[in-house]
């Protein structure tokens, strides 16, 4: 069998373009595959419910999360907001987003669990809230976590939301830490466990 060799300028150009496109396609496919498989996933477990219960004598909104990764999330920042329908003086209904300040909204290393606490005092958007009032204004609590995976050095994101039915008043979270023969351990199965006050 003979070997075909380009003999014209057109054939040379075509072979050059074909080689360039082939190399470019290979590099692009490799880059996309690497980006897909090296992307860090947050793997944060959120409690199924948020609870409102007394904490240091003040009603407090609590939600719980756990890190299901083998590595820590460093420089973790948590923000919690309340979304609700409000009517303006002119009679327009709009969806308003209000920040819910936390007792601690930053952690140098999120390794095991994090209990987010928002004190419901006179300045809180949740002051005087009841299950009925939250349902009436179509309330939703949105939590967003951002941090850096300590192994890959990539930013990870996780978020969840709770509607009015997911906020339990007069309840608290059960303890997720158990003491056994090998010492203290975290029981992820109890992340959602609620104890009625």
Tab-separated table of C-alpha atoms in Angstrom:
chain	number	residue	atom	x	y	z
A	1	UNK	CA	0.000	0.000	0.000
A	2	UNK	CA	1.228	3.452	-0.848
A	3	UNK	CA	1.577	6.333	1.565
A	4	UNK	CA	-0.455	9.400	0.708
A	5	UNK	CA	1.553	12.588	1.005
A	6	UNK	CA	0.005	16.038	0.461
A	7	UNK	CA	1.385	17.558	-2.691
A	8	UNK	CA	-0.411	20.894	-2.938
A	9	UNK	CA	-0.708	23.972	-0.744
A	10	UNK	CA	-4.403	23.186	-0.184
A	11	UNK	CA	-3.595	19.661	1.010
A	12	UNK	CA	-0.815	20.944	3.305
A	13	UNK	CA	-3.211	23.499	4.828
A	14	UNK	CA	-5.898	20.864	5.332
A	15	UNK	CA	-3.497	18.459	7.097
A	16	UNK	CA	-2.162	21.279	9.289
A	17	UNK	CA	-5.679	22.359	10.318
A	18	UNK	CA	-6.678	18.745	10.968
A	19	UNK	CA	-3.651	18.190	13.214
A	20	UNK	CA	-4.280	21.452	15.094
A	21	UNK	CA	-7.978	20.697	15.639
A	22	UNK	CA	-7.150	17.161	16.776
A	23	UNK	CA	-4.651	18.416	19.360
A	24	UNK	CA	-7.044	21.141	20.502
A	25	UNK	CA	-9.932	18.672	20.881
A	26	UNK	CA	-7.744	16.288	22.903
A	27	UNK	CA	-6.552	19.094	25.183
A	28	UNK	CA	-10.108	20.395	25.621
A	29	UNK	CA	-11.513	16.944	26.448
A	30	UNK	CA	-8.697	16.324	28.938
A	31	UNK	CA	-9.275	19.692	30.626
A	32	UNK	CA	-13.032	19.157	30.890
A	33	UNK	CA	-12.599	15.667	32.314
A	34	UNK	CA	-10.056	16.899	34.861
A	35	UNK	CA	-12.258	19.834	35.882
A	36	UNK	CA	-15.261	17.553	36.308
A	37	UNK	CA	-13.565	14.913	38.428
A	38	UNK	CA	-11.357	17.233	40.476
A	39	UNK	CA	-14.230	19.527	41.497
A	40	UNK	CA	-14.738	19.480	45.255
A	41	UNK	CA	-18.257	18.707	46.436
A	42	UNK	CA	-19.464	20.157	49.712
A	43	UNK	CA	-21.063	16.975	51.137
A	44	UNK	CA	-22.692	18.904	53.955
A	45	UNK	CA	-25.605	17.219	55.722
A	46	UNK	CA	-28.348	19.581	56.898
A	47	UNK	CA	-30.929	18.839	59.557
A	48	UNK	CA	-34.391	18.145	58.146
A	49	UNK	CA	-35.920	20.762	60.465
A	50	UNK	CA	-34.990	24.020	62.107
A	51	UNK	CA	-36.112	24.425	65.716
A	52	UNK	CA	-37.019	27.329	67.979
A	53	UNK	CA	-36.271	26.774	71.654
A	54	UNK	CA	-34.849	28.584	74.661
A	55	UNK	CA	-31.082	29.093	74.800
A	56	UNK	CA	-29.551	31.049	77.705
A	57	UNK	CA	-33.035	32.314	78.504
A	58	UNK	CA	-33.721	33.700	75.004
A	59	UNK	CA	-35.841	32.071	72.268
A	60	UNK	CA	-33.372	30.934	69.615
A	61	UNK	CA	-33.664	29.601	66.088
A	62	UNK	CA	-31.360	26.625	65.598
A	63	UNK	CA	-30.363	24.585	62.590
A	64	UNK	CA	-27.735	21.895	62.450
A	65	UNK	CA	-25.295	20.683	59.838
A	66	UNK	CA	-22.563	18.062	59.688
A	67	UNK	CA	-19.481	17.651	57.520
A	68	UNK	CA	-19.647	14.267	55.751
A	69	UNK	CA	-16.272	14.747	54.058
A	70	UNK	CA	-13.012	13.070	54.987
A	71	UNK	CA	-11.359	16.486	54.995
A	72	UNK	CA	-12.227	19.706	56.769
A	73	UNK	CA	-13.793	22.814	55.277
A	74	UNK	CA	-11.594	25.724	56.325
A	75	UNK	CA	-12.625	29.374	56.576
A	76	UNK	CA	-16.269	28.247	56.583
A	77	UNK	CA	-18.804	31.064	56.506
A	78	UNK	CA	-22.508	30.554	57.161
A	79	UNK	CA	-25.311	32.973	56.308
A	80	UNK	CA	-28.959	32.535	57.211
A	81	UNK	CA	-31.763	34.647	55.767
A	82	UNK	CA	-35.507	34.881	56.191
A	83	UNK	CA	-37.617	35.243	53.051
A	84	UNK	CA	-41.213	36.326	53.537
A	85	UNK	CA	-44.038	38.063	51.733
A	86	UNK	CA	-44.689	41.613	52.877
A	87	UNK	CA	-47.233	44.211	51.819
A	88	UNK	CA	-46.090	47.794	51.307
A	89	UNK	CA	-48.091	50.860	52.376
A	90	UNK	CA	-49.280	51.126	48.767
A	91	UNK	CA	-50.675	47.598	48.835
A	92	UNK	CA	-47.945	45.912	46.770
A	93	UNK	CA	-46.927	42.433	47.904
A	94	UNK	CA	-43.224	41.707	47.555
A	95	UNK	CA	-40.795	39.010	48.603
A	96	UNK	CA	-38.391	40.446	51.148
A	97	UNK	CA	-35.079	38.938	52.261
A	98	UNK	CA	-33.923	39.686	55.797
A	99	UNK	CA	-30.629	38.608	57.344
A	100	UNK	CA	-30.716	36.529	60.514
A	101	UNK	CA	-27.487	37.322	62.418
A	102	UNK	CA	-25.877	34.283	64.016
A	103	UNK	CA	-24.037	33.995	67.302
A	104	UNK	CA	-21.178	32.507	65.259
A	105	UNK	CA	-21.185	32.785	61.481
A	106	UNK	CA	-17.554	31.781	60.820
A	107	UNK	CA	-15.450	28.764	61.673
A	108	UNK	CA	-11.722	28.311	61.019
A	109	UNK	CA	-12.296	24.593	60.419
A	110	UNK	CA	-15.672	22.891	59.929
A	111	UNK	CA	-14.812	19.291	60.749
A	112	UNK	CA	-17.747	17.593	62.480
A	113	UNK	CA	-20.974	19.459	63.256
A	114	UNK	CA	-22.130	23.053	63.468
A	115	UNK	CA	-25.181	24.283	65.364
A	116	UNK	CA	-26.232	27.654	63.957
A	117	UNK	CA	-27.921	29.903	66.519
A	118	UNK	CA	-30.001	33.032	65.880
A	119	UNK	CA	-31.288	34.791	69.006
A	120	UNK	CA	-34.891	35.943	68.591
A	121	UNK	CA	-34.831	39.237	70.463
A	122	UNK	CA	-36.657	42.517	69.809
A	123	UNK	CA	-34.379	43.322	66.848
A	124	UNK	CA	-34.838	39.950	65.142
A	125	UNK	CA	-37.060	39.643	62.055
A	126	UNK	CA	-38.520	36.575	63.812
A	127	UNK	CA	-39.586	38.510	66.921
A	128	UNK	CA	-43.089	37.384	67.875
A	129	UNK	CA	-43.195	34.737	65.153
A	130	UNK	CA	-45.490	31.744	65.520
A	131	UNK	CA	-46.068	28.742	63.258
A	132	UNK	CA	-49.236	30.452	62.022
A	133	UNK	CA	-47.567	33.796	61.290
A	134	UNK	CA	-44.730	32.108	59.392
A	135	UNK	CA	-47.205	30.164	57.275
A	136	UNK	CA	-49.304	33.284	56.637
A	137	UNK	CA	-46.362	35.221	55.161
A	138	UNK	CA	-45.056	32.215	53.199
A	139	UNK	CA	-41.824	32.306	55.209
A	140	UNK	CA	-38.713	30.442	54.149
A	141	UNK	CA	-35.387	30.239	55.966
A	142	UNK	CA	-32.398	29.867	53.646
A	143	UNK	CA	-28.949	28.820	54.873
A	144	UNK	CA	-25.818	29.033	52.750
A	145	UNK	CA	-22.354	27.722	53.603
A	146	UNK	CA	-19.151	28.671	51.772
A	147	UNK	CA	-15.682	27.412	52.577
A	148	UNK	CA	-12.446	26.001	51.186
A	149	UNK	CA	-11.663	22.310	50.891
A	150	UNK	CA	-8.407	21.852	52.800
A	151	UNK	CA	-7.162	19.084	50.494
A	152	UNK	CA	-7.900	20.527	47.047
A	153	UNK	CA	-7.895	24.208	47.983
A	154	UNK	CA	-11.150	24.724	46.070
A	155	UNK	CA	-14.173	26.702	47.201
A	156	UNK	CA	-17.165	24.576	48.159
A	157	UNK	CA	-20.777	25.697	48.493
A	158	UNK	CA	-23.784	24.153	50.197
A	159	UNK	CA	-27.260	25.491	50.806
A	160	UNK	CA	-30.614	24.413	52.143
A	161	UNK	CA	-33.959	25.963	52.951
A	162	UNK	CA	-36.747	25.438	55.450
A	163	UNK	CA	-40.337	26.490	54.858
A	164	UNK	CA	-42.781	27.323	57.651
A	165	UNK	CA	-43.719	23.651	58.132
A	166	UNK	CA	-40.058	22.734	58.706
A	167	UNK	CA	-39.624	25.142	61.652
A	168	UNK	CA	-40.576	23.390	64.888
A	169	UNK	CA	-41.372	25.522	67.935
A	170	UNK	CA	-40.790	24.113	71.418
A	171	UNK	CA	-38.334	21.467	70.246
A	172	UNK	CA	-34.593	20.947	70.419
A	173	UNK	CA	-32.028	18.769	68.692
A	174	UNK	CA	-30.937	15.519	70.298
A	175	UNK	CA	-27.257	15.149	71.094
A	176	UNK	CA	-25.350	13.625	68.156
A	177	UNK	CA	-22.259	12.716	70.175
A	178	UNK	CA	-22.157	9.348	71.899
A	179	UNK	CA	-19.589	7.967	74.307
A	180	UNK	CA	-18.520	4.396	73.598
A	181	UNK	CA	-15.631	2.071	74.440
A	182	UNK	CA	-13.419	3.835	71.897
A	183	UNK	CA	-14.336	7.292	73.187
A	184	UNK	CA	-16.584	10.047	71.882
A	185	UNK	CA	-18.022	9.522	68.401
A	186	UNK	CA	-20.410	11.363	66.106
A	187	UNK	CA	-23.624	9.540	65.203
A	188	UNK	CA	-24.774	10.979	61.861
A	189	UNK	CA	-28.020	8.988	62.112
A	190	UNK	CA	-29.160	11.325	64.921
A	191	UNK	CA	-28.624	14.527	62.939
A	192	UNK	CA	-32.387	14.981	62.431
A	193	UNK	CA	-33.507	13.645	65.790
A	194	UNK	CA	-35.769	16.079	67.645
A	195	UNK	CA	-36.636	16.196	71.350
A	196	UNK	CA	-39.852	17.970	72.294
A	197	UNK	CA	-39.448	20.402	75.184
